[in-house]
Amino acid sequence: MAMKTEAIGSIIKAQFERMLSAGCSFADARFYDEDRYQRVVLYDGNLESNTSRYERGIGVRVLKDGAWGFAATANLEAIPACFDRALANARAAAQLLGFQKDMGPAQTIKGRYRPPVERDPFEVPLAEKLEFLKGIDTRLQDKTVAHRYVGATFQRRRVNYQNSEGTEVDKWVLNTFGNMMVMTPDKQGRTQRRSLELYGKGTGTRGYEWLTDPDWFSGHAERIKQELAQIVAAEPLPPGKRDVILLPGQGFLQVHETIGHALELDRILGYELSYAGGSHVRPEMIGKLRYGSEKLNCRSGVTDNSPGTFGYDDEGSAQRDYMLIDKGILVGVLSCRADLAEANAKAGRTIVKQSGTATRACSFYRSPIDRMTNINIDPGNDGTLEDIIKATKDGVILDVPVSWSIGSNREHFHFGCEIAWEVKDGKRTKVYKNPTYQGHTLEFWGSLDMVGDQSTWELRQVPNCGKGEPNQVMELGHGIPVMRFRSVQTGEKE
Amino acid sequence: MLESRIRDLLLAARNSARKKGINAELSLHREKSSLIRLGNSSVALSTFEELTRLGVSVQDGRKVGSFSLTADITSQEQLQSALAQAHENCKAALPKNYDPIFGTVEEAVDDSTGYDPALENLAPEAKTKLCAGVVKALKPKGSYDFSGSWSSGSAEMYYISTANDNEAYRRLTDSRFVMVLKEQNRKWELSVERTAKRTGTFTAEDVAAEFAALLPMYEKNEGFKTDIGRQRVMFGPQAIAELVMLAIWGGFFGRWFEEKRAYTSSMKSGDKLFSEAVTITDDPTHPDVFGMPFDFNGKIRRSFSLVEKGIFRGVLYDSLTAARYKRQPTGHDLENWDIVLATGDGPAGIESGRKLAADALYIPHLHYIHLPDPTKGMFTCSSRFNAMRLEKGEFTAPLFSTRVTDTSPNVFSNVVAIAPDSVTVNVSSTYGQREPTAMSVPEYLVCDNVRITDVADSF
Ligand SMILES: [Zn+2]
């Protein structure tokens, strides 16, 4: 039987009372009244994914004697039992405890968040979506293209968050993702590819209308086809040290992997070591570490239109905009309330004063962990992409990741990209295929010497950031300008 | 067999679809999962999830639509609504230009042999106690922290279709334990892993002893920064599992093979691919793996040879790729395969293996492996836990983080020795649903000419 949303709200409130009486210092619940997902993919014109998903359930956390217990169920008749299970879990956890977790000063928040949407994708008929994708597929067809792919993913979640401090947040999540790719073998018979993901400028709305705006998606179909033809005819990037100009389509992943993940406080504190890894950053470095050159300004931003903007995190804290790296110095981290005291104790001084409002869960059946928000690089004052090219004697422009491999503490990295354009004496000359580059995080960011202006700044969506145990996939954003790095190791020697 | 309350509902839904002339496949996944997450020598979080997921796929000629639901399944009304949703998706679908393969359960399966109720219900207290035992046994000093995770639980998988009356059912339990010991100042990390199908297969003392054996090397020696270039490497079990997965990913997916995106695309069955010592099989009957008996197109899974004594045998086709390229599906409409890299005739045990390897790098774990160029089988990754330098057959120093960028054909064509004993490596991911997956690999693999492309100044 579908249980009424209001009834569930009052059942949850009664459980908070019960948990506090049982000695818990804090309890919260995320009720997902609806979690919908849809994915449609045309592969060589064939509808190879045509699926939708619906989930409904509740995830609850309790903090008892400084330890967390979590439990989740889709059986909404069993909410009291779910709290009991979370309590039993917390009790078991408390038997092996070093630093006691606490939520810090109590806060009571009443909040509501709705993402900016003109047309809810779940109100758009499937036939209309397929007709739109078919139109792009037709444009991707060409005798020079061996295989083509175009797909879209839609998400809508209606979440009610409550906690024992009286906070109540009514939040919707709505995401629209699109991607297209063309592939064809090169002279050696090895398939090359060129692709594009739906992107933007961080403004506007994020409903179905974003996908159908040609500026951010369909309008690029011909361009990626032409660039694929150039890649296929190109030589591999010769190995060597040269300047690297990252377009936002590659820069977002550089930021994601070597800044974003490294600045998640749970990684810094060692809670992710057995799976995702740790961080080269230690708590005492916050406020002191030179992370990059003076050109590097990185923030956890509240961008108007991005999957990394969610109004309130999964502790009910209102999302803040704050600096992570200020003129190259590390000044902030991505955090939740419950880890602040531990970070400060480890650092031996106050390094984080308030929550980074960055704790989120991917579904009702996962517990919130520190996640990236919008990890943005502020635009610089080194002009347009053309200005940066003009100022470059020997370099390559790189776009769109093919592969990424990062050291377990995010201290070094290796990336492969779809395309490279050689830059010689201030001019874009030719295309290279199979470009790769590698480096060490602090040295690499230290070599950042040009940052493009607002005209180069783009909002890139990440629909699939993986982390945590049990594993969670999260959506987030990166606002990134064009960036130039000096003397980077590029290409493969053999 | 699946609990009758739910089974009856599913069978009734299948029958009603049949009556309406709808071709439908129904699958159910139920799990009980619990996990403790360790950090800073504490159990930072203890979780429990009990979830039921229903999947419905409807096919009408060349049109297919599907729908899934995560909810407690209590009524026929829910099933009918899910069926109607999948049917709607199917009606609106664009027809494919080939005939999709409709799921049909080849033979009835009812398999609970891998199910241990004690493991399904393993209490978080028992896990906490074992972890506390490890911490206590090692009595680590102030700058040492333990972290890790221990996931355990059960999964039930059930699959039927309107094609016939057969039912395929499978229930199993699994456990994956990983404990990491980190030294906070020098930042090295050691790891001990255990995988199990039943309770009681390891103790705090075992785990502590394995850490204790590794500790002196890391405590007493500075990190070693190796040279960039080609070197002999002795890989340990977790690293071997990663290398085999990458070799499969880049070379054995039917889709990639057909579309010239695999390093095997120009090959045919019978061509020489790797060293003669290399045999890779997807073998659900192997006793060390979890052994999935059927796939979600209804095919009975049988042992499938990918590489036999270095010879390329064939690639894996899911039903989608098989239909499109007019091949036979190979039982790979699922995530959890049962990959086995055959053991070899090298000397038994790590100690004998390292004497044979002599001067080499010992890399038992790889981190963040990825494929910059699958058409060459090129992969890149870096060393992680428990890695050491080998000189004259002895471990002499812990390794700083070392990047390996090479190709699968090169690594598996330069095999020096393969251990005679196997180790089970749990490679389950817990994105989405619980899918217990393990690989059986030799205890070590020694290869020459492995390409080292970068070394950090830290672990
Ligand atoms: Zn990520």
PDB file of C-alpha atoms in Angstrom, chain A residues 1 36 38 42-57 61 66-76 85-86 88-99 101 126-127 130-131 134 147 181 183 185 189-192 236 257 266-282 285 342 346 364-369 402-414 416 434 436 438-440 465-473 491-494, chain B residues 31 34-35 37-53 64-72 74-75 77-78 85 88-90 92-98 121-122 124-125 128-129 131-132 135 145-149 176 178-182 184-187 189 225 228 230 255 258-263 265 320 324-325 367-378 380-385 401-403 405 428-433 451 453-459:
ATOM      1  CA  MET A   1       0.000   0.000   0.000  1.00  0.00           C
ATOM      2  CA  ARG A  36      12.949   8.606 -10.699  1.00  0.00           C
ATOM      3  CA  GLN A  38      15.248   7.522 -17.106  1.00  0.00           C
ATOM      4  CA  LEU A  42      20.518   5.439 -29.576  1.00  0.00           C
ATOM      5  CA  TYR A  43      23.533   3.448 -30.766  1.00  0.00           C
ATOM      6  CA  ASP A  44      23.924   3.522 -34.532  1.00  0.00           C
ATOM      7  CA  GLY A  45      20.283   4.548 -34.591  1.00  0.00           C
ATOM      8  CA  ASN A  46      19.135   1.542 -32.553  1.00  0.00           C
ATOM      9  CA  LEU A  47      17.372   2.227 -29.288  1.00  0.00           C
ATOM     10  CA  GLU A  48      19.689   0.223 -27.048  1.00  0.00           C
ATOM     11  CA  SER A  49      18.652   1.665 -23.709  1.00  0.00           C
ATOM     12  CA  ASN A  50      15.027   2.495 -23.067  1.00  0.00           C
ATOM     13  CA  THR A  51      14.584   2.193 -19.353  1.00  0.00           C
ATOM     14  CA  SER A  52      13.095   3.998 -16.430  1.00  0.00           C
ATOM     15  CA  ARG A  53      13.358   3.407 -12.697  1.00  0.00           C
ATOM     16  CA  TYR A  54      11.378   4.317  -9.641  1.00  0.00           C
ATOM     17  CA  GLU A  55      12.513   4.080  -6.033  1.00  0.00           C
ATOM     18  CA  ARG A  56      10.818   5.045  -2.778  1.00  0.00           C
ATOM     19  CA  GLY A  57      12.111   4.527   0.723  1.00  0.00           C
ATOM     20  CA  ARG A  61      21.047   7.771  10.845  1.00  0.00           C
ATOM     21  CA  GLY A  66      29.887   9.218  19.279  1.00  0.00           C
ATOM     22  CA  ALA A  67      29.306   6.502  16.640  1.00  0.00           C
ATOM     23  CA  TRP A  68      27.038   6.447  13.585  1.00  0.00           C
ATOM     24  CA  GLY A  69      24.454   3.806  12.816  1.00  0.00           C
ATOM     25  CA  PHE A  70      22.617   3.795   9.485  1.00  0.00           C
ATOM     26  CA  ALA A  71      19.728   1.709   8.200  1.00  0.00           C
ATOM     27  CA  ALA A  72      17.481   1.890   5.167  1.00  0.00           C
ATOM     28  CA  THR A  73      14.308   0.253   3.995  1.00  0.00           C
ATOM     29  CA  ALA A  74      11.765   0.494   1.221  1.00  0.00           C
ATOM     30  CA  ASN A  75       9.168  -0.945   3.570  1.00  0.00           C
ATOM     31  CA  LEU A  76       7.498   2.174   4.888  1.00  0.00           C
ATOM     32  CA  ARG A  85      18.351  -1.238  13.390  1.00  0.00           C
ATOM     33  CA  ALA A  86      20.272   2.038  13.026  1.00  0.00           C
ATOM     34  CA  ALA A  88      21.748  -1.280  17.144  1.00  0.00           C
ATOM     35  CA  ASN A  89      24.331  -0.515  14.472  1.00  0.00           C
ATOM     36  CA  ALA A  90      25.485   2.608  16.317  1.00  0.00           C
ATOM     37  CA  ARG A  91      25.759   0.654  19.569  1.00  0.00           C
ATOM     38  CA  ALA A  92      27.919  -1.964  17.859  1.00  0.00           C
ATOM     39  CA  ALA A  93      30.090   0.709  16.272  1.00  0.00           C
ATOM     40  CA  ALA A  94      30.595   2.474  19.604  1.00  0.00           C
ATOM     41  CA  GLN A  95      32.411  -0.623  20.886  1.00  0.00           C
ATOM     42  CA  LEU A  96      35.465   0.364  18.862  1.00  0.00           C
ATOM     43  CA  LEU A  97      35.736   4.103  18.975  1.00  0.00           C
ATOM     44  CA  GLY A  98      38.642   6.529  18.984  1.00  0.00           C
ATOM     45  CA  PHE A  99      37.322  10.005  18.331  1.00  0.00           C
ATOM     46  CA  LYS A 101      31.697  12.175  16.550  1.00  0.00           C
ATOM     47  CA  LEU A 126       9.130   9.373 -24.384  1.00  0.00           C
ATOM     48  CA  ALA A 127       8.234   9.642 -28.075  1.00  0.00           C
ATOM     49  CA  LEU A 130      13.272   9.815 -28.970  1.00  0.00           C
ATOM     50  CA  GLU A 131      12.383  12.095 -31.871  1.00  0.00           C
ATOM     51  CA  LYS A 134      16.856  10.637 -33.546  1.00  0.00           C
ATOM     52  CA  HIS A 147      29.619   4.202 -35.075  1.00  0.00           C
ATOM     53  CA  MET A 181      29.893  10.340 -29.548  1.00  0.00           C
ATOM     54  CA  MET A 183      33.785   6.696 -33.589  1.00  0.00           C
ATOM     55  CA  PRO A 185      38.940   3.452 -37.085  1.00  0.00           C
ATOM     56  CA  GLY A 189      42.523   0.120 -37.797  1.00  0.00           C
ATOM     57  CA  ARG A 190      42.337   1.490 -34.246  1.00  0.00           C
ATOM     58  CA  THR A 191      39.052   3.162 -33.378  1.00  0.00           C
ATOM     59  CA  GLN A 192      39.212   6.856 -32.477  1.00  0.00           C
ATOM     60  CA  PRO A 236      49.958  10.316 -32.390  1.00  0.00           C
ATOM     61  CA  GLU A 257      40.561  14.352  -9.637  1.00  0.00           C
ATOM     62  CA  ASP A 266      36.557  12.248   4.932  1.00  0.00           C
ATOM     63  CA  ARG A 267      39.399  11.265   2.591  1.00  0.00           C
ATOM     64  CA  ILE A 268      41.783  13.599   4.433  1.00  0.00           C
ATOM     65  CA  LEU A 269      40.776  11.988   7.745  1.00  0.00           C
ATOM     66  CA  GLY A 270      41.378   8.494   6.326  1.00  0.00           C
ATOM     67  CA  TYR A 271      37.823   7.173   6.110  1.00  0.00           C
ATOM     68  CA  GLU A 272      38.137   6.156   2.437  1.00  0.00           C
ATOM     69  CA  LEU A 273      41.506   4.397   2.520  1.00  0.00           C
ATOM     70  CA  SER A 274      40.299   0.904   1.776  1.00  0.00           C
ATOM     71  CA  TYR A 275      38.490   1.921  -1.405  1.00  0.00           C
ATOM     72  CA  ALA A 276      38.745   5.386  -2.974  1.00  0.00           C
ATOM     73  CA  GLY A 277      42.012   6.280  -1.239  1.00  0.00           C
ATOM     74  CA  GLY A 278      43.390   9.069   0.918  1.00  0.00           C
ATOM     75  CA  SER A 279      44.695  12.554   0.282  1.00  0.00           C
ATOM     76  CA  HIS A 280      48.103  14.156   0.120  1.00  0.00           C
ATOM     77  CA  VAL A 281      46.548  16.929   2.232  1.00  0.00           C
ATOM     78  CA  ARG A 282      46.772  16.594   6.014  1.00  0.00           C
ATOM     79  CA  MET A 285      48.104  21.902   6.053  1.00  0.00           C
ATOM     80  CA  GLU A 342      38.022  15.610  14.614  1.00  0.00           C
ATOM     81  CA  LYS A 346      44.065  16.364  14.429  1.00  0.00           C
ATOM     82  CA  PHE A 364      17.677   6.597   0.283  1.00  0.00           C
ATOM     83  CA  TYR A 365      19.672   3.427   0.924  1.00  0.00           C
ATOM     84  CA  ARG A 366      23.072   5.065   1.228  1.00  0.00           C
ATOM     85  CA  SER A 367      24.444   7.119   4.127  1.00  0.00           C
ATOM     86  CA  PRO A 368      25.645  10.674   3.360  1.00  0.00           C
ATOM     87  CA  ILE A 369      29.390  11.173   2.781  1.00  0.00           C
ATOM     88  CA  VAL A 402      39.464   9.104 -22.544  1.00  0.00           C
ATOM     89  CA  SER A 403      41.213   7.693 -19.482  1.00  0.00           C
ATOM     90  CA  TRP A 404      42.145   8.863 -16.009  1.00  0.00           C
ATOM     91  CA  SER A 405      44.312   7.223 -13.393  1.00  0.00           C
ATOM     92  CA  ILE A 406      45.269   9.004 -10.206  1.00  0.00           C
ATOM     93  CA  GLY A 407      47.563   8.060  -7.310  1.00  0.00           C
ATOM     94  CA  SER A 408      45.787   6.820  -4.188  1.00  0.00           C
ATOM     95  CA  ASN A 409      46.518  10.065  -2.327  1.00  0.00           C
ATOM     96  CA  ARG A 410      45.796  12.150  -5.430  1.00  0.00           C
ATOM     97  CA  GLU A 411      49.460  13.106  -5.503  1.00  0.00           C
ATOM     98  CA  HIS A 412      50.091  12.174  -9.143  1.00  0.00           C
ATOM     99  CA  PHE A 413      48.011  11.492 -12.229  1.00  0.00           C
ATOM    100  CA  HIS A 414      47.911  10.254 -15.821  1.00  0.00           C
ATOM    101  CA  GLY A 416      44.419  10.397 -21.847  1.00  0.00           C
ATOM    102  CA  ASN A 434      46.029   9.624 -28.633  1.00  0.00           C
ATOM    103  CA  THR A 436      48.214  11.736 -22.865  1.00  0.00           C
ATOM    104  CA  GLN A 438      50.990  13.090 -16.601  1.00  0.00           C
ATOM    105  CA  GLY A 439      52.253  14.987 -13.601  1.00  0.00           C
ATOM    106  CA  HIS A 440      52.457  15.474  -9.851  1.00  0.00           C
ATOM    107  CA  CYS A 465      31.413  10.471  -9.556  1.00  0.00           C
ATOM    108  CA  GLY A 466      32.012   7.216  -7.678  1.00  0.00           C
ATOM    109  CA  LYS A 467      33.030   7.016  -4.027  1.00  0.00           C
ATOM    110  CA  GLY A 468      32.250   5.431  -0.688  1.00  0.00           C
ATOM    111  CA  GLU A 469      31.500   2.046   0.778  1.00  0.00           C
ATOM    112  CA  PRO A 470      28.861   0.916   0.039  1.00  0.00           C
ATOM    113  CA  ASN A 471      29.563   2.587  -3.323  1.00  0.00           C
ATOM    114  CA  GLN A 472      27.707   5.725  -4.338  1.00  0.00           C
ATOM    115  CA  VAL A 473      27.463   7.536  -7.680  1.00  0.00           C
ATOM    116  CA  GLY A 491      52.663  11.666 -24.895  1.00  0.00           C
ATOM    117  CA  GLU A 492      53.895   8.112 -24.453  1.00  0.00           C
ATOM    118  CA  LYS A 493      57.493   7.181 -25.112  1.00  0.00           C
ATOM    119  CA  GLU A 494      56.673   3.849 -26.748  1.00  0.00           C
TER     120      GLU A 494
ATOM    121  CA  GLU B  31      19.553  -8.192  -0.682  1.00  0.00           C
ATOM    122  CA  SER B  34      25.520  -4.699   6.203  1.00  0.00           C
ATOM    123  CA  LEU B  35      28.828  -2.931   6.370  1.00  0.00           C
ATOM    124  CA  ARG B  37      33.350   1.355   7.917  1.00  0.00           C
ATOM    125  CA  LEU B  38      36.564   1.765   9.854  1.00  0.00           C
ATOM    126  CA  GLY B  39      38.482   5.007  10.153  1.00  0.00           C
ATOM    127  CA  ASN B  40      41.026   6.255  12.655  1.00  0.00           C
ATOM    128  CA  SER B  41      40.937   2.904  14.430  1.00  0.00           C
ATOM    129  CA  SER B  42      37.215   3.374  15.071  1.00  0.00           C
ATOM    130  CA  VAL B  43      34.084   1.935  13.584  1.00  0.00           C
ATOM    131  CA  ALA B  44      32.964   5.221  12.095  1.00  0.00           C
ATOM    132  CA  LEU B  45      29.758   3.914  10.610  1.00  0.00           C
ATOM    133  CA  SER B  46      27.697   0.755  10.652  1.00  0.00           C
ATOM    134  CA  THR B  47      25.049   0.308   7.956  1.00  0.00           C
ATOM    135  CA  PHE B  48      22.228  -2.067   7.082  1.00  0.00           C
ATOM    136  CA  GLU B  49      20.035  -2.135   3.989  1.00  0.00           C
ATOM    137  CA  GLU B  50      17.251  -4.528   3.102  1.00  0.00           C
ATOM    138  CA  LEU B  51      16.166  -3.952  -0.494  1.00  0.00           C
ATOM    139  CA  THR B  52      14.050  -5.529  -3.189  1.00  0.00           C
ATOM    140  CA  ARG B  53      14.419  -4.545  -6.827  1.00  0.00           C
ATOM    141  CA  VAL B  64      11.964  -3.135 -26.355  1.00  0.00           C
ATOM    142  CA  GLY B  65      11.164  -1.142 -23.209  1.00  0.00           C
ATOM    143  CA  SER B  66      12.008  -1.714 -19.580  1.00  0.00           C
ATOM    144  CA  PHE B  67      11.224  -0.445 -16.117  1.00  0.00           C
ATOM    145  CA  SER B  68      12.594  -1.120 -12.648  1.00  0.00           C
ATOM    146  CA  LEU B  69      11.236  -0.556  -9.201  1.00  0.00           C
ATOM    147  CA  THR B  70      12.964  -0.491  -5.815  1.00  0.00           C
ATOM    148  CA  ALA B  71      10.240  -1.046  -3.270  1.00  0.00           C
ATOM    149  CA  ASP B  72       8.842  -3.663  -0.956  1.00  0.00           C
ATOM    150  CA  THR B  74       3.562  -6.656  -1.551  1.00  0.00           C
ATOM    151  CA  SER B  75       0.812  -6.606  -4.170  1.00  0.00           C
ATOM    152  CA  GLU B  77      -1.154  -4.075  -8.251  1.00  0.00           C
ATOM    153  CA  GLN B  78       2.516  -3.013  -8.001  1.00  0.00           C
ATOM    154  CA  GLN B  85       5.179   1.047 -17.417  1.00  0.00           C
ATOM    155  CA  GLU B  88       4.386   1.849 -22.346  1.00  0.00           C
ATOM    156  CA  ASN B  89       8.152   2.283 -22.851  1.00  0.00           C
ATOM    157  CA  CYS B  90       8.053  -0.540 -25.381  1.00  0.00           C
ATOM    158  CA  ALA B  92       6.864   4.313 -27.603  1.00  0.00           C
ATOM    159  CA  ALA B  93      10.207   2.698 -28.558  1.00  0.00           C
ATOM    160  CA  LEU B  94      11.838   3.014 -31.957  1.00  0.00           C
ATOM    161  CA  PRO B  95      12.222  -0.383 -33.638  1.00  0.00           C
ATOM    162  CA  LYS B  96      15.787  -1.708 -33.927  1.00  0.00           C
ATOM    163  CA  ASN B  97      17.190  -2.699 -37.304  1.00  0.00           C
ATOM    164  CA  TYR B  98      17.881  -6.225 -36.024  1.00  0.00           C
ATOM    165  CA  ASN B 121      22.981 -12.336   9.741  1.00  0.00           C
ATOM    166  CA  LEU B 122      26.549 -11.660  10.860  1.00  0.00           C
ATOM    167  CA  PRO B 124      27.983  -5.768  13.522  1.00  0.00           C
ATOM    168  CA  GLU B 125      29.128  -6.550  17.093  1.00  0.00           C
ATOM    169  CA  THR B 128      33.609  -4.785  15.611  1.00  0.00           C
ATOM    170  CA  LYS B 129      34.997  -7.389  17.973  1.00  0.00           C
ATOM    171  CA  CYS B 131      38.541  -5.508  14.258  1.00  0.00           C
ATOM    172  CA  ALA B 132      39.146  -4.545  17.897  1.00  0.00           C
ATOM    173  CA  VAL B 135      43.972  -3.320  16.788  1.00  0.00           C
ATOM    174  CA  ASP B 145      45.584   4.410  12.276  1.00  0.00           C
ATOM    175  CA  PHE B 146      43.433   1.557  11.092  1.00  0.00           C
ATOM    176  CA  SER B 147      40.768   2.033   8.501  1.00  0.00           C
ATOM    177  CA  GLY B 148      38.867  -0.246   6.171  1.00  0.00           C
ATOM    178  CA  SER B 149      35.504  -1.833   5.679  1.00  0.00           C
ATOM    179  CA  ARG B 176      34.572  -8.835   1.958  1.00  0.00           C
ATOM    180  CA  VAL B 178      39.624  -5.004   4.075  1.00  0.00           C
ATOM    181  CA  MET B 179      41.717  -3.498   6.820  1.00  0.00           C
ATOM    182  CA  VAL B 180      44.277  -0.787   6.156  1.00  0.00           C
ATOM    183  CA  LEU B 181      47.034   0.289   8.531  1.00  0.00           C
ATOM    184  CA  LYS B 182      48.386   3.759   7.849  1.00  0.00           C
ATOM    185  CA  GLN B 184      50.303   9.142   9.570  1.00  0.00           C
ATOM    186  CA  ASN B 185      53.699  10.834   9.304  1.00  0.00           C
ATOM    187  CA  ARG B 186      55.350   8.837   6.553  1.00  0.00           C
ATOM    188  CA  LYS B 187      51.951   7.997   5.074  1.00  0.00           C
ATOM    189  CA  GLU B 189      49.631   2.079   3.975  1.00  0.00           C
ATOM    190  CA  LYS B 225      62.079   5.427  -5.681  1.00  0.00           C
ATOM    191  CA  ILE B 228      61.611   4.801 -14.931  1.00  0.00           C
ATOM    192  CA  ARG B 230      61.236  -1.488 -18.195  1.00  0.00           C
ATOM    193  CA  ARG B 255      30.946  -5.078 -28.741  1.00  0.00           C
ATOM    194  CA  GLU B 258      33.259  -6.178 -33.406  1.00  0.00           C
ATOM    195  CA  GLU B 259      33.747  -2.419 -33.595  1.00  0.00           C
ATOM    196  CA  LYS B 260      37.547  -2.496 -33.821  1.00  0.00           C
ATOM    197  CA  ARG B 261      37.898  -0.958 -30.389  1.00  0.00           C
ATOM    198  CA  ALA B 262      39.648  -3.970 -28.833  1.00  0.00           C
ATOM    199  CA  TYR B 263      43.317  -4.950 -29.055  1.00  0.00           C
ATOM    200  CA  SER B 265      39.886  -6.926 -33.059  1.00  0.00           C
ATOM    201  CA  LEU B 320      22.264  -7.210 -27.196  1.00  0.00           C
ATOM    202  CA  ARG B 324      23.157  -6.950 -33.426  1.00  0.00           C
ATOM    203  CA  TYR B 325      26.190  -8.729 -34.868  1.00  0.00           C
ATOM    204  CA  HIS B 367      45.223   1.585  -7.791  1.00  0.00           C
ATOM    205  CA  TYR B 368      42.933   3.302 -10.284  1.00  0.00           C
ATOM    206  CA  ILE B 369      43.616   1.301 -13.398  1.00  0.00           C
ATOM    207  CA  HIS B 370      42.320   2.743 -16.670  1.00  0.00           C
ATOM    208  CA  LEU B 371      42.660   2.286 -20.416  1.00  0.00           C
ATOM    209  CA  PRO B 372      44.201   5.208 -22.341  1.00  0.00           C
ATOM    210  CA  ASP B 373      44.094   3.151 -25.558  1.00  0.00           C
ATOM    211  CA  PRO B 374      42.084  -0.104 -25.580  1.00  0.00           C
ATOM    212  CA  THR B 375      42.999  -0.724 -29.225  1.00  0.00           C
ATOM    213  CA  LYS B 376      46.526  -1.449 -27.996  1.00  0.00           C
ATOM    214  CA  GLY B 377      45.396  -2.879 -24.684  1.00  0.00           C
ATOM    215  CA  MET B 378      47.237   0.032 -23.063  1.00  0.00           C
ATOM    216  CA  THR B 380      47.852   2.778 -16.651  1.00  0.00           C
ATOM    217  CA  CYS B 381      47.704   2.451 -12.864  1.00  0.00           C
ATOM    218  CA  SER B 382      49.861   2.932  -9.787  1.00  0.00           C
ATOM    219  CA  SER B 383      51.187   0.696  -7.043  1.00  0.00           C
ATOM    220  CA  ARG B 384      49.519   0.709  -3.687  1.00  0.00           C
ATOM    221  CA  PHE B 385      49.495  -1.268  -0.437  1.00  0.00           C
ATOM    222  CA  SER B 401      53.943   5.133  -5.408  1.00  0.00           C
ATOM    223  CA  THR B 402      54.985   3.792  -8.809  1.00  0.00           C
ATOM    224  CA  ARG B 403      53.082   4.182 -12.076  1.00  0.00           C
ATOM    225  CA  THR B 405      51.750   2.176 -18.071  1.00  0.00           C
ATOM    226  CA  SER B 428      32.472  -7.016  -5.987  1.00  0.00           C
ATOM    227  CA  SER B 429      31.345  -3.463  -6.352  1.00  0.00           C
ATOM    228  CA  THR B 430      28.387  -2.215  -4.376  1.00  0.00           C
ATOM    229  CA  TYR B 431      27.223   0.450  -6.838  1.00  0.00           C
ATOM    230  CA  GLY B 432      23.535  -0.278  -7.073  1.00  0.00           C
ATOM    231  CA  GLN B 433      22.744  -3.803  -5.993  1.00  0.00           C
ATOM    232  CA  ARG B 451      56.987  -0.414 -18.220  1.00  0.00           C
ATOM    233  CA  THR B 453      56.469   5.516 -16.308  1.00  0.00           C
ATOM    234  CA  ASP B 454      56.456   7.626 -13.155  1.00  0.00           C
ATOM    235  CA  VAL B 455      57.470   7.481  -9.499  1.00  0.00           C
ATOM    236  CA  ALA B 456      56.314   9.749  -6.677  1.00  0.00           C
ATOM    237  CA  ASP B 457      58.337  10.919  -3.675  1.00  0.00           C
ATOM    238  CA  SER B 458      55.738   9.400  -1.391  1.00  0.00           C
ATOM    239  CA  PHE B 459      53.924   6.137  -0.775  1.00  0.00           C
TER     240      PHE B 459
END
